[in-house]
PDB file of C-alpha atoms in Angstrom:
ATOM      1  CA  MET A   1      -8.733   3.078   3.395  1.00 51.00           C
ATOM      2  CA  ARG A   2      -9.864  -0.320   4.420  1.00 55.00           C
ATOM      3  CA  VAL A   3      -8.822  -1.283   0.806  1.00 51.00           C
ATOM      4  CA  PHE A   4      -5.138   0.444   1.241  1.00 63.00           C
ATOM      5  CA  ASN A   5      -4.465  -0.870   4.200  1.00 77.00           C
ATOM      6  CA  PHE A   6      -4.438   2.139   6.459  1.00 84.00           C
ATOM      7  CA  HIS A   7      -6.436   0.851   9.082  1.00 88.00           C
ATOM      8  CA  SER A   8      -4.847  -1.877   9.697  1.00 88.00           C
ATOM      9  CA  GLU A   9      -1.555   0.484   9.929  1.00 88.00           C
ATOM     10  CA  VAL A  10      -3.340   2.127  12.293  1.00 91.00           C
ATOM     11  CA  ILE A  11      -4.866  -0.228  14.084  1.00 91.00           C
ATOM     12  CA  SER A  12      -1.380  -1.578  14.273  1.00 90.00           C
ATOM     13  CA  LYS A  13       0.299   0.657  15.704  1.00 89.00           C
ATOM     14  CA  TYR A  14      -1.732   2.627  18.142  1.00 91.00           C
ATOM     15  CA  PRO A  15      -3.389  -0.703  19.921  1.00 88.00           C
ATOM     16  CA  GLY A  16      -6.293  -0.333  22.199  1.00 87.00           C
ATOM     17  CA  ALA A  17      -6.674   2.968  20.945  1.00 91.00           C
ATOM     18  CA  GLY A  18      -6.629   2.127  17.061  1.00 90.00           C
ATOM     19  CA  VAL A  19     -10.338   2.330  16.125  1.00 91.00           C
ATOM     20  CA  HIS A  20     -10.747   5.340  17.549  1.00 93.00           C
ATOM     21  CA  ILE A  21      -7.879   7.149  15.607  1.00 93.00           C
ATOM     22  CA  PHE A  22      -9.213   5.826  13.133  1.00 91.00           C
ATOM     23  CA  ASP A  23     -12.986   7.078  13.331  1.00 89.00           C
ATOM     24  CA  ARG A  24     -11.670  10.004  14.112  1.00 90.00           C
ATOM     25  CA  LEU A  25      -9.423  10.421  11.173  1.00 89.00           C
ATOM     26  CA  MET A  26     -11.984   9.356   9.093  1.00 85.00           C
ATOM     27  CA  GLY A  27     -14.396  12.386  10.249  1.00 83.00           C
ATOM     28  CA  ILE A  28     -11.556  14.679   9.844  1.00 85.00           C
ATOM     29  CA  ILE A  29     -11.355  13.414   6.331  1.00 82.00           C
ATOM     30  CA  HIS A  30     -14.837  13.315   5.608  1.00 79.00           C
ATOM     31  CA  LYS A  31     -14.790  17.266   5.829  1.00 79.00           C
ATOM     32  CA  LEU A  32     -11.785  18.591   3.486  1.00 83.00           C
ATOM     33  CA  PRO A  33     -12.968  19.841   0.363  1.00 86.00           C
ATOM     34  CA  LEU A  34     -13.477  17.519  -2.935  1.00 87.00           C
ATOM     35  CA  CYS A  35     -12.579  20.363  -4.893  1.00 92.00           C
ATOM     36  CA  THR A  36     -11.117  23.949  -5.295  1.00 92.00           C
ATOM     37  CA  LEU A  37     -11.240  26.762  -7.385  1.00 91.00           C
ATOM     38  CA  VAL A  38      -8.203  28.876  -7.299  1.00 90.00           C
ATOM     39  CA  GLU A  39      -8.551  32.772  -7.957  1.00 80.00           C
ATOM     40  CA  GLY A  40     -10.698  32.194 -11.481  1.00 82.00           C
ATOM     41  CA  ARG A  41      -7.951  30.181 -12.704  1.00 89.00           C
ATOM     42  CA  ALA A  42      -7.929  26.409 -11.795  1.00 93.00           C
ATOM     43  CA  PHE A  43     -10.335  23.531 -11.214  1.00 95.00           C
ATOM     44  CA  VAL A  44      -8.445  21.850  -8.625  1.00 96.00           C
ATOM     45  CA  VAL A  45      -9.329  17.724  -7.571  1.00 96.00           C
ATOM     46  CA  HIS A  46      -7.692  14.442  -6.589  1.00 94.00           C
ATOM     47  CA  GLY A  47      -9.191  12.433  -9.732  1.00 94.00           C
ATOM     48  CA  GLY A  48     -11.028  13.980 -12.306  1.00 93.00           C
ATOM     49  CA  ILE A  49     -13.947  15.582 -14.104  1.00 94.00           C
ATOM     50  CA  ASP A  50     -16.366  13.794 -16.139  1.00 92.00           C
ATOM     51  CA  ASP A  51     -18.870  14.822 -18.983  1.00 91.00           C
ATOM     52  CA  SER A  52     -21.924  16.488 -16.419  1.00 91.00           C
ATOM     53  CA  ASP A  53     -22.284  20.146 -16.216  1.00 92.00           C
ATOM     54  CA  PRO A  54     -19.335  22.119 -13.907  1.00 91.00           C
ATOM     55  CA  GLN A  55     -21.325  24.272 -12.764  1.00 91.00           C
ATOM     56  CA  GLU A  56     -24.523  21.589 -11.641  1.00 91.00           C
ATOM     57  CA  THR A  57     -21.722  19.267 -10.079  1.00 89.00           C
ATOM     58  CA  LEU A  58     -20.304  22.217  -7.539  1.00 89.00           C
ATOM     59  CA  ASP A  59     -24.076  23.466  -6.677  1.00 89.00           C
ATOM     60  CA  GLN A  60     -24.913  19.519  -6.329  1.00 86.00           C
ATOM     61  CA  LEU A  61     -21.729  19.331  -4.118  1.00 85.00           C
ATOM     62  CA  GLN A  62     -22.451  22.276  -1.907  1.00 84.00           C
ATOM     63  CA  GLN A  63     -25.780  20.552  -0.768  1.00 83.00           C
ATOM     64  CA  LEU A  64     -24.303  17.087   0.020  1.00 77.00           C
ATOM     65  CA  GLY A  65     -24.780  16.000   3.719  1.00 74.00           C
ATOM     66  CA  GLU A  66     -21.752  14.671   6.098  1.00 69.00           C
ATOM     67  CA  GLU A  67     -23.324  10.859   5.583  1.00 69.00           C
ATOM     68  CA  GLU A  68     -23.652  11.784   1.580  1.00 69.00           C
ATOM     69  CA  MET A  69     -19.884  12.388   1.922  1.00 68.00           C
ATOM     70  CA  LYS A  70     -18.660   9.142   2.451  1.00 63.00           C
ATOM     71  CA  SER A  71     -20.968   7.068  -0.176  1.00 61.00           C
ATOM     72  CA  THR A  72     -17.346   7.591  -2.051  1.00 58.00           C
ATOM     73  CA  LEU A  73     -17.701   3.992  -3.830  1.00 57.00           C
ATOM     74  CA  VAL A  74     -21.385   4.819  -4.779  1.00 61.00           C
ATOM     75  CA  THR A  75     -21.192   3.602  -9.239  1.00 59.00           C
ATOM     76  CA  GLY A  76     -21.961   6.990 -10.520  1.00 64.00           C
ATOM     77  CA  SER A  77     -21.725   9.103  -7.669  1.00 80.00           C
ATOM     78  CA  ILE A  78     -20.536  13.124  -8.371  1.00 84.00           C
ATOM     79  CA  ILE A  79     -18.018  11.653  -5.550  1.00 86.00           C
ATOM     80  CA  GLN A  80     -16.680   8.669  -6.964  1.00 87.00           C
ATOM     81  CA  ASN A  81     -16.457  10.464 -10.133  1.00 90.00           C
ATOM     82  CA  LEU A  82     -14.233  13.577  -8.873  1.00 92.00           C
ATOM     83  CA  LEU A  83     -12.104  11.046  -6.530  1.00 90.00           C
ATOM     84  CA  TRP A  84     -11.316   7.907  -8.555  1.00 91.00           C
ATOM     85  CA  SER A  85     -11.412   9.418 -13.086  1.00 94.00           C
ATOM     86  CA  ASP A  86      -8.079   9.628 -14.933  1.00 95.00           C
ATOM     87  CA  PRO A  87      -7.432  11.157 -18.068  1.00 95.00           C
ATOM     88  CA  ASP A  88      -7.484   9.547 -21.128  1.00 93.00           C
ATOM     89  CA  MET A  89      -5.997  11.848 -24.043  1.00 90.00           C
ATOM     90  CA  ASP A  90      -7.153   9.168 -26.873  1.00 91.00           C
ATOM     91  CA  THR A  91     -10.418   9.052 -25.860  1.00 91.00           C
ATOM     92  CA  LYS A  92     -13.213  11.379 -27.123  1.00 93.00           C
ATOM     93  CA  GLY A  93     -15.462  12.459 -23.998  1.00 94.00           C
ATOM     94  CA  THR A  94     -16.085   9.855 -21.277  1.00 94.00           C
ATOM     95  CA  ARG A  95     -16.099   5.524 -20.846  1.00 93.00           C
ATOM     96  CA  PRO A  96     -16.328   3.535 -18.046  1.00 91.00           C
ATOM     97  CA  ASN A  97     -12.776   3.353 -15.622  1.00 90.00           C
ATOM     98  CA  GLU A  98     -12.015  -0.652 -16.284  1.00 88.00           C
ATOM     99  CA  MET A  99      -8.576  -1.052 -14.516  1.00 87.00           C
ATOM    100  CA  ARG A 100      -9.825   1.275 -11.129  1.00 86.00           C
ATOM    101  CA  ALA A 101     -13.830  -0.022 -11.248  1.00 84.00           C
ATOM    102  CA  ALA A 102     -14.933   2.935 -10.519  1.00 86.00           C
ATOM    103  CA  GLY A 103     -14.595   6.425 -12.394  1.00 89.00           C
ATOM    104  CA  CYS A 104     -14.175   7.138 -16.157  1.00 92.00           C
ATOM    105  CA  TYR A 105     -11.952   8.357 -18.201  1.00 95.00           C
ATOM    106  CA  TYR A 106     -12.472  11.990 -19.976  1.00 96.00           C
ATOM    107  CA  GLY A 107     -10.746  12.749 -22.913  1.00 96.00           C
ATOM    108  CA  LYS A 108      -9.520  16.209 -23.537  1.00 96.00           C
ATOM    109  CA  ASP A 109     -12.789  18.006 -24.682  1.00 96.00           C
ATOM    110  CA  VAL A 110     -14.131  17.211 -21.259  1.00 96.00           C
ATOM    111  CA  VAL A 111     -11.495  18.970 -19.860  1.00 97.00           C
ATOM    112  CA  ARG A 112     -12.336  21.960 -22.365  1.00 97.00           C
ATOM    113  CA  THR A 113     -15.983  21.869 -21.958  1.00 96.00           C
ATOM    114  CA  TRP A 114     -15.223  21.631 -18.416  1.00 95.00           C
ATOM    115  CA  LEU A 115     -12.585  24.575 -17.619  1.00 96.00           C
ATOM    116  CA  ARG A 116     -14.490  26.511 -20.325  1.00 95.00           C
ATOM    117  CA  GLY A 117     -18.439  26.166 -17.740  1.00 95.00           C
ATOM    118  CA  LEU A 118     -16.067  27.016 -14.294  1.00 94.00           C
ATOM    119  CA  GLY A 119     -14.515  30.321 -16.344  1.00 94.00           C
ATOM    120  CA  VAL A 120     -10.931  28.795 -15.159  1.00 94.00           C
ATOM    121  CA  THR A 121      -7.936  27.757 -17.596  1.00 93.00           C
ATOM    122  CA  THR A 122      -6.380  24.583 -15.650  1.00 94.00           C
ATOM    123  CA  LEU A 123      -6.805  21.383 -14.668  1.00 96.00           C
ATOM    124  CA  ILE A 124      -4.898  20.230 -11.426  1.00 96.00           C
ATOM    125  CA  ARG A 125      -5.572  16.741 -10.251  1.00 96.00           C
ATOM    126  CA  SER A 126      -3.465  14.015  -8.663  1.00 94.00           C
ATOM    127  CA  HIS A 127      -4.137  10.171  -8.442  1.00 93.00           C
ATOM    128  CA  GLU A 128      -1.294   9.229 -10.721  1.00 92.00           C
ATOM    129  CA  VAL A 129       2.152   8.572 -10.483  1.00 90.00           C
ATOM    130  CA  THR A 130       3.792  10.415 -12.448  1.00 89.00           C
ATOM    131  CA  PRO A 131       7.904  10.127 -12.843  1.00 86.00           C
ATOM    132  CA  SER A 132       9.391  13.442 -12.553  1.00 87.00           C
ATOM    133  CA  GLY A 133       6.792  13.988 -10.178  1.00 89.00           C
ATOM    134  CA  ALA A 134       4.298  16.727 -12.118  1.00 92.00           C
ATOM    135  CA  TRP A 135       2.967  16.230 -15.979  1.00 91.00           C
ATOM    136  CA  ARG A 136       1.405  18.370 -17.814  1.00 93.00           C
ATOM    137  CA  GLU A 137      -0.809  17.918 -21.191  1.00 94.00           C
ATOM    138  CA  ASP A 138      -2.165  20.579 -23.759  1.00 95.00           C
ATOM    139  CA  CYS A 139      -5.496  20.141 -24.336  1.00 95.00           C
ATOM    140  CA  GLY A 140      -6.452  22.383 -26.879  1.00 95.00           C
ATOM    141  CA  ASP A 141      -7.940  26.209 -27.151  1.00 95.00           C
ATOM    142  CA  GLY A 142      -5.603  27.526 -24.075  1.00 93.00           C
ATOM    143  CA  TYR A 143      -6.525  24.763 -21.551  1.00 95.00           C
ATOM    144  CA  ASP A 144      -4.354  21.914 -19.801  1.00 94.00           C
ATOM    145  CA  MET A 145      -4.208  20.315 -17.240  1.00 96.00           C
ATOM    146  CA  TYR A 146      -1.320  18.855 -14.506  1.00 96.00           C
ATOM    147  CA  THR A 147      -0.720  15.396 -12.951  1.00 95.00           C
ATOM    148  CA  VAL A 148       0.985  15.980  -9.683  1.00 95.00           C
ATOM    149  CA  PHE A 149       2.364  13.799  -7.125  1.00 93.00           C
ATOM    150  CA  SER A 150       4.077  15.123  -3.517  1.00 90.00           C
ATOM    151  CA  ALA A 151       5.352  11.194  -2.865  1.00 86.00           C
ATOM    152  CA  SER A 152       8.277  10.629  -4.385  1.00 83.00           C
ATOM    153  CA  ASP A 153       9.303   6.894  -4.180  1.00 79.00           C
ATOM    154  CA  TYR A 154       5.941   5.563  -4.104  1.00 81.00           C
ATOM    155  CA  PRO A 155       4.860   3.045  -2.890  1.00 75.00           C
ATOM    156  CA  ASN A 156       6.825   2.651   0.788  1.00 69.00           C
ATOM    157  CA  TYR A 157      10.125   3.694  -1.589  1.00 68.00           C
ATOM    158  CA  GLN A 158       9.988   1.046  -3.661  1.00 69.00           C
ATOM    159  CA  GLY A 159       9.535   3.220  -6.573  1.00 71.00           C
ATOM    160  CA  LEU A 160      11.162   5.393  -9.138  1.00 75.00           C
ATOM    161  CA  ASN A 161       9.260   8.374  -9.072  1.00 82.00           C
ATOM    162  CA  LYS A 162      10.095  11.683  -8.099  1.00 86.00           C
ATOM    163  CA  ALA A 163       7.940  13.846  -5.947  1.00 89.00           C
ATOM    164  CA  ALA A 164       6.640  17.366  -6.544  1.00 91.00           C
ATOM    165  CA  VAL A 165       4.253  20.242  -5.872  1.00 91.00           C
ATOM    166  CA  LEU A 166       2.604  23.124  -8.061  1.00 91.00           C
ATOM    167  CA  ARG A 167       3.023  27.016  -7.730  1.00 87.00           C
ATOM    168  CA  LEU A 168       0.552  29.011  -9.719  1.00 86.00           C
ATOM    169  CA  ASN A 169       2.299  32.760 -10.043  1.00 79.00           C
ATOM    170  CA  SER A 170       0.964  35.750 -10.694  1.00 71.00           C
ATOM    171  CA  THR A 171      -0.552  36.016 -14.283  1.00 63.00           C
ATOM    172  CA  THR A 172      -0.139  40.022 -14.189  1.00 53.00           C
ATOM    173  CA  ASN A 173       1.900  39.772 -17.312  1.00 49.00           C
ATOM    174  CA  SER A 174       0.336  37.354 -19.580  1.00 47.00           C
ATOM    175  CA  THR A 175      -0.161  37.876 -23.290  1.00 45.00           C
ATOM    176  CA  SER A 176      -3.638  36.195 -23.098  1.00 48.00           C
ATOM    177  CA  LYS A 177      -6.451  36.695 -20.879  1.00 50.00           C
ATOM    178  CA  LEU A 178      -7.808  33.054 -22.247  1.00 50.00           C
ATOM    179  CA  GLY A 179      -4.234  31.965 -21.417  1.00 50.00           C
ATOM    180  CA  PRO A 180      -2.870  29.381 -18.917  1.00 49.00           C
ATOM    181  CA  PRO A 181      -1.762  30.526 -15.857  1.00 48.00           C
ATOM    182  CA  ALA A 182       2.119  30.772 -14.947  1.00 72.00           C
ATOM    183  CA  VAL A 183       2.515  27.024 -12.866  1.00 82.00           C
ATOM    184  CA  GLU A 184       5.900  26.627 -11.865  1.00 83.00           C
ATOM    185  CA  VAL A 185       6.356  22.963 -11.376  1.00 86.00           C
ATOM    186  CA  ILE A 186       8.634  22.750  -7.994  1.00 85.00           C
ATOM    187  CA  THR A 187      10.463  19.447  -7.825  1.00 84.00           C
ATOM    188  CA  LEU A 188      11.304  17.885  -4.229  1.00 77.00           C
ATOM    189  CA  GLU A 189      13.892  16.079  -2.573  1.00 62.00           C
ATOM    190  CA  THR A 190      13.801  12.196  -2.648  1.00 56.00           C
ATOM    191  CA  GLN A 191      12.709  10.755   0.307  1.00 52.00           C
ATOM    192  CA  GLY A 192      16.349   8.869   0.565  1.00 52.00           C
ATOM    193  CA  GLU A 193      18.710   7.811  -2.029  1.00 51.00           C
ATOM    194  CA  PRO A 194      20.951   4.623  -1.239  1.00 51.00           C
ATOM    195  CA  ALA A 195      25.013   6.681  -0.734  1.00 49.00           C
ATOM    196  CA  GLU A 196      26.120   3.445  -3.341  1.00 46.00           C
ATOM    197  CA  LEU A 197      23.274   4.787  -5.975  1.00 48.00           C
ATOM    198  CA  ASP A 198      26.000   6.534  -8.844  1.00 55.00           C
ATOM    199  CA  ALA A 199      25.478   8.590 -11.914  1.00 57.00           C
ATOM    200  CA  LEU A 200      25.569   5.966 -14.070  1.00 50.00           C
ATOM    201  CA  GLN A 201      22.352   3.913 -11.642  1.00 59.00           C
ATOM    202  CA  LEU A 202      20.304   7.430 -10.819  1.00 64.00           C
ATOM    203  CA  HIS A 203      20.265   7.807 -14.900  1.00 62.00           C
ATOM    204  CA  ASN A 204      19.234   4.581 -15.697  1.00 63.00           C
ATOM    205  CA  LYS A 205      16.813   4.498 -13.134  1.00 69.00           C
ATOM    206  CA  ASP A 206      15.128   7.946 -14.439  1.00 71.00           C
ATOM    207  CA  ALA A 207      15.156   6.708 -17.473  1.00 71.00           C
ATOM    208  CA  LEU A 208      13.313   2.911 -17.565  1.00 76.00           C
ATOM    209  CA  SER A 209      10.537   5.385 -15.009  1.00 75.00           C
ATOM    210  CA  ASP A 210      10.499   7.242 -18.439  1.00 76.00           C
ATOM    211  CA  TRP A 211       9.802   4.470 -21.086  1.00 77.00           C
ATOM    212  CA  ILE A 212       7.404   2.784 -18.359  1.00 81.00           C
ATOM    213  CA  PHE A 213       5.066   5.723 -18.039  1.00 76.00           C
ATOM    214  CA  ARG A 214       5.471   6.340 -21.811  1.00 77.00           C
ATOM    215  CA  LEU A 215       4.061   2.572 -22.485  1.00 82.00           C
ATOM    216  CA  LYS A 216       1.782   2.653 -19.419  1.00 83.00           C
ATOM    217  CA  PRO A 217      -1.721   1.330 -21.745  1.00 83.00           C
ATOM    218  CA  GLU A 218       0.390  -0.595 -23.419  1.00 83.00           C
ATOM    219  CA  LEU A 219       1.801  -2.193 -20.734  1.00 85.00           C
ATOM    220  CA  MET A 220      -1.883  -2.406 -18.616  1.00 85.00           C
ATOM    221  CA  ASP A 221      -3.467  -4.211 -21.542  1.00 84.00           C
ATOM    222  CA  GLY A 222      -0.750  -6.820 -21.656  1.00 85.00           C
ATOM    223  CA  PHE A 223      -1.305  -7.366 -17.668  1.00 85.00           C
ATOM    224  CA  GLU A 224      -4.812  -7.422 -18.200  1.00 86.00           C
ATOM    225  CA  ARG A 225      -5.142 -10.021 -21.467  1.00 85.00           C
ATOM    226  CA  ALA A 226      -2.122 -12.060 -19.408  1.00 85.00           C
ATOM    227  CA  SER A 227      -3.861 -12.256 -15.787  1.00 85.00           C
ATOM    228  CA  GLU A 228      -6.529 -14.512 -15.218  1.00 82.00           C
ATOM    229  CA  ASP A 229      -9.104 -13.136 -12.697  1.00 81.00           C
ATOM    230  CA  GLY A 230      -9.177  -9.497 -13.926  1.00 77.00           C
ATOM    231  CA  VAL A 231      -6.626  -8.862 -10.999  1.00 75.00           C
ATOM    232  CA  HIS A 232      -3.369 -10.379 -10.691  1.00 80.00           C
ATOM    233  CA  VAL A 233      -0.837 -11.790 -12.845  1.00 79.00           C
ATOM    234  CA  SER A 234       2.089 -13.990 -11.645  1.00 80.00           C
ATOM    235  CA  GLY A 235       5.749 -13.001 -11.784  1.00 76.00           C
ATOM    236  CA  GLN A 236       6.242 -14.817 -15.341  1.00 75.00           C
ATOM    237  CA  ALA A 237       3.116 -13.522 -16.727  1.00 79.00           C
ATOM    238  CA  TRP A 238       4.960 -10.083 -15.315  1.00 81.00           C
ATOM    239  CA  ALA A 239       8.085 -10.763 -16.955  1.00 75.00           C
ATOM    240  CA  ASP A 240       6.574 -11.466 -20.388  1.00 78.00           C
ATOM    241  CA  VAL A 241       4.741  -8.331 -20.584  1.00 82.00           C
ATOM    242  CA  MET A 242       7.493  -6.191 -19.584  1.00 76.00           C
TER     243      MET A 242
END
């Protein structure tokens, strides 16, 4: 929370009481569930999963105390992997998540194993901006994964993404017991488009965001090669990579 400026924002907005408010907010956040099983149909988590046994992982989470729940940055911890991991559909198994320096990358095989172990068919996670608000990945054998992002124009009204939420509908009419649940993607209105932005500009904006999303792995590789410290790139280097 400090890294992403939430702490400084609270302090600046509530002078004199900011520290107390921030501590109370952190207390609330630490009591939120790290993951959810939805009616035996879907596993919902912020970041993702790892190659541990899913049922054993959930059992261990039930045993964690409140202080342990605050240890989100302990390398290799259950909590870190759930909050910081990302999918990489070209990966088999897992590998370190170098981009975030936390969590892991996991492949389709890990998704299938995890969901099979929990008796569900769909992984629902967030943690990454998607141009259209939600993105579905077929993981094979009747299992799938959704990445859903419910904040449009991220960050701070500067981005190009739409927002979305998911609704799990009844599967009464499903022809396959193992088939993915009926998931409806509901795209939300953006937080505000400038009035002068005409249809052509909107089309170009969507096309550009889709192009960037598709080429994300190549762009990230280029940024890493262009960075002198592994974190920052100059404006010229950014332009060259793009």
